[in-house]
């Protein structure tokens, strides 16, 4: 049996009929074609599937699509602005080399985005605690922490150099 399920993802409406067991991550990737959200484990361990649900970071492999019915979802595709300018957190990862293979990166970006919304100036300890549920096999986390610190220090994104026209 399928249930009509609709939600706004990155401000766009998606309405599909899905089985009640369909996970939100599969709804996002397979029904809506937004493959920026990754599946690393499917067992709530790695955080690669993290998205924002009504502004809160959730592991989308732990949420049923029907539980997100009539709610707002933000995925990594929704972070940059319409002109493709990176959000401060994305820019931080670029500036501080916060990724290697990139598999964990969408989840890291979403978790960090939620953190900075709640705590715009987190301590290093708070950043590490917040990203505890997001695993990275490549970076050793140091550059990821620095990337989030960069975003906290540059809430408007890339600083414009003196003499550079906007
Ligand atoms: Fe969801 Fe790993 S795929 S936590
Ligand atoms: Fe490869 Fe994090 S950059 S898993």
PDB file of N, CA and C and ligand atoms in Angstrom, residues 25 38-50 59-62 133, ligand 1:
ATOM      1  N   UNK A  25      15.661   9.367   3.368  1.00  0.00           N
ATOM      2  CA  UNK A  25      16.832   9.461   2.487  1.00  0.00           C
ATOM      3  C   UNK A  25      16.546   8.848   1.117  1.00  0.00           C
ATOM      4  N   UNK A  38      23.970  11.579   0.893  1.00  0.00           N
ATOM      5  CA  UNK A  38      24.585  10.253   0.723  1.00  0.00           C
ATOM      6  C   UNK A  38      24.075   9.234   1.739  1.00  0.00           C
ATOM      7  N   UNK A  39      24.205   7.972   1.372  1.00  0.00           N
ATOM      8  CA  UNK A  39      23.925   6.872   2.297  1.00  0.00           C
ATOM      9  C   UNK A  39      25.256   6.202   2.592  1.00  0.00           C
ATOM     10  N   UNK A  40      25.665   6.245   3.866  1.00  0.00           N
ATOM     11  CA  UNK A  40      26.934   5.611   4.210  1.00  0.00           C
ATOM     12  C   UNK A  40      26.737   4.305   4.938  1.00  0.00           C
ATOM     13  N   UNK A  41      25.644   4.167   5.663  1.00  0.00           N
ATOM     14  CA  UNK A  41      25.483   2.964   6.485  1.00  0.00           C
ATOM     15  C   UNK A  41      24.045   2.464   6.523  1.00  0.00           C
ATOM     16  N   UNK A  42      23.070   3.370   6.457  1.00  0.00           N
ATOM     17  CA  UNK A  42      21.660   2.993   6.561  1.00  0.00           C
ATOM     18  C   UNK A  42      21.287   2.536   7.968  1.00  0.00           C
ATOM     19  N   UNK A  43      22.188   2.685   8.917  1.00  0.00           N
ATOM     20  CA  UNK A  43      21.911   2.206  10.282  1.00  0.00           C
ATOM     21  C   UNK A  43      22.133   3.296  11.324  1.00  0.00           C
ATOM     22  N   UNK A  44      22.056   4.533  10.932  1.00  0.00           N
ATOM     23  CA  UNK A  44      22.127   5.712  11.808  1.00  0.00           C
ATOM     24  C   UNK A  44      23.487   5.937  12.464  1.00  0.00           C
ATOM     25  N   UNK A  45      24.538   5.377  11.881  1.00  0.00           N
ATOM     26  CA  UNK A  45      25.866   5.534  12.489  1.00  0.00           C
ATOM     27  C   UNK A  45      26.725   6.636  11.877  1.00  0.00           C
ATOM     28  N   UNK A  46      26.639   6.863  10.563  1.00  0.00           N
ATOM     29  CA  UNK A  46      27.685   7.655   9.907  1.00  0.00           C
ATOM     30  C   UNK A  46      27.363   9.130   9.701  1.00  0.00           C
ATOM     31  N   UNK A  47      26.092   9.483   9.629  1.00  0.00           N
ATOM     32  CA  UNK A  47      25.724  10.891   9.446  1.00  0.00           C
ATOM     33  C   UNK A  47      25.813  11.406   8.022  1.00  0.00           C
ATOM     34  N   UNK A  48      26.211  10.557   7.067  1.00  0.00           N
ATOM     35  CA  UNK A  48      26.327  11.020   5.668  1.00  0.00           C
ATOM     36  C   UNK A  48      24.980  11.488   5.119  1.00  0.00           C
ATOM     37  N   UNK A  49      23.907  10.992   5.696  1.00  0.00           N
ATOM     38  CA  UNK A  49      22.553  11.275   5.191  1.00  0.00           C
ATOM     39  C   UNK A  49      21.896  12.462   5.878  1.00  0.00           C
ATOM     40  N   UNK A  50      22.663  13.232   6.666  1.00  0.00           N
ATOM     41  CA  UNK A  50      22.071  14.327   7.455  1.00  0.00           C
ATOM     42  C   UNK A  50      21.443  15.394   6.557  1.00  0.00           C
ATOM     43  N   UNK A  59      19.288  12.585  10.829  1.00  0.00           N
ATOM     44  CA  UNK A  59      19.829  11.568   9.933  1.00  0.00           C
ATOM     45  C   UNK A  59      18.642  11.010   9.147  1.00  0.00           C
ATOM     46  N   UNK A  60      18.644  11.259   7.855  1.00  0.00           N
ATOM     47  CA  UNK A  60      17.435  10.961   7.077  1.00  0.00           C
ATOM     48  C   UNK A  60      17.232   9.469   6.850  1.00  0.00           C
ATOM     49  N   UNK A  61      18.203   8.638   7.286  1.00  0.00           N
ATOM     50  CA  UNK A  61      17.958   7.191   7.239  1.00  0.00           C
ATOM     51  C   UNK A  61      17.243   6.720   8.504  1.00  0.00           C
ATOM     52  N   UNK A  62      16.996   7.651   9.434  1.00  0.00           N
ATOM     53  CA  UNK A  62      16.280   7.272  10.659  1.00  0.00           C
ATOM     54  C   UNK A  62      14.854   7.826  10.674  1.00  0.00           C
ATOM     55  N   UNK A 133      28.292  12.726  15.603  1.00  0.00           N
ATOM     56  CA  UNK A 133      27.521  11.695  14.902  1.00  0.00           C
ATOM     57  C   UNK A 133      27.830  11.611  13.417  1.00  0.00           C
TER      58      UNK A 133
HETATM   59 FE1  LIG B   1      22.224   7.551   7.709  1.00  0.00          FE
HETATM   60 FE2  LIG B   1      24.668   6.521   7.849  1.00  0.00          FE
HETATM   61  S1  LIG B   1      23.323   6.587   6.142  1.00  0.00           S
HETATM   62  S2  LIG B   1      23.574   7.608   9.374  1.00  0.00           S
END
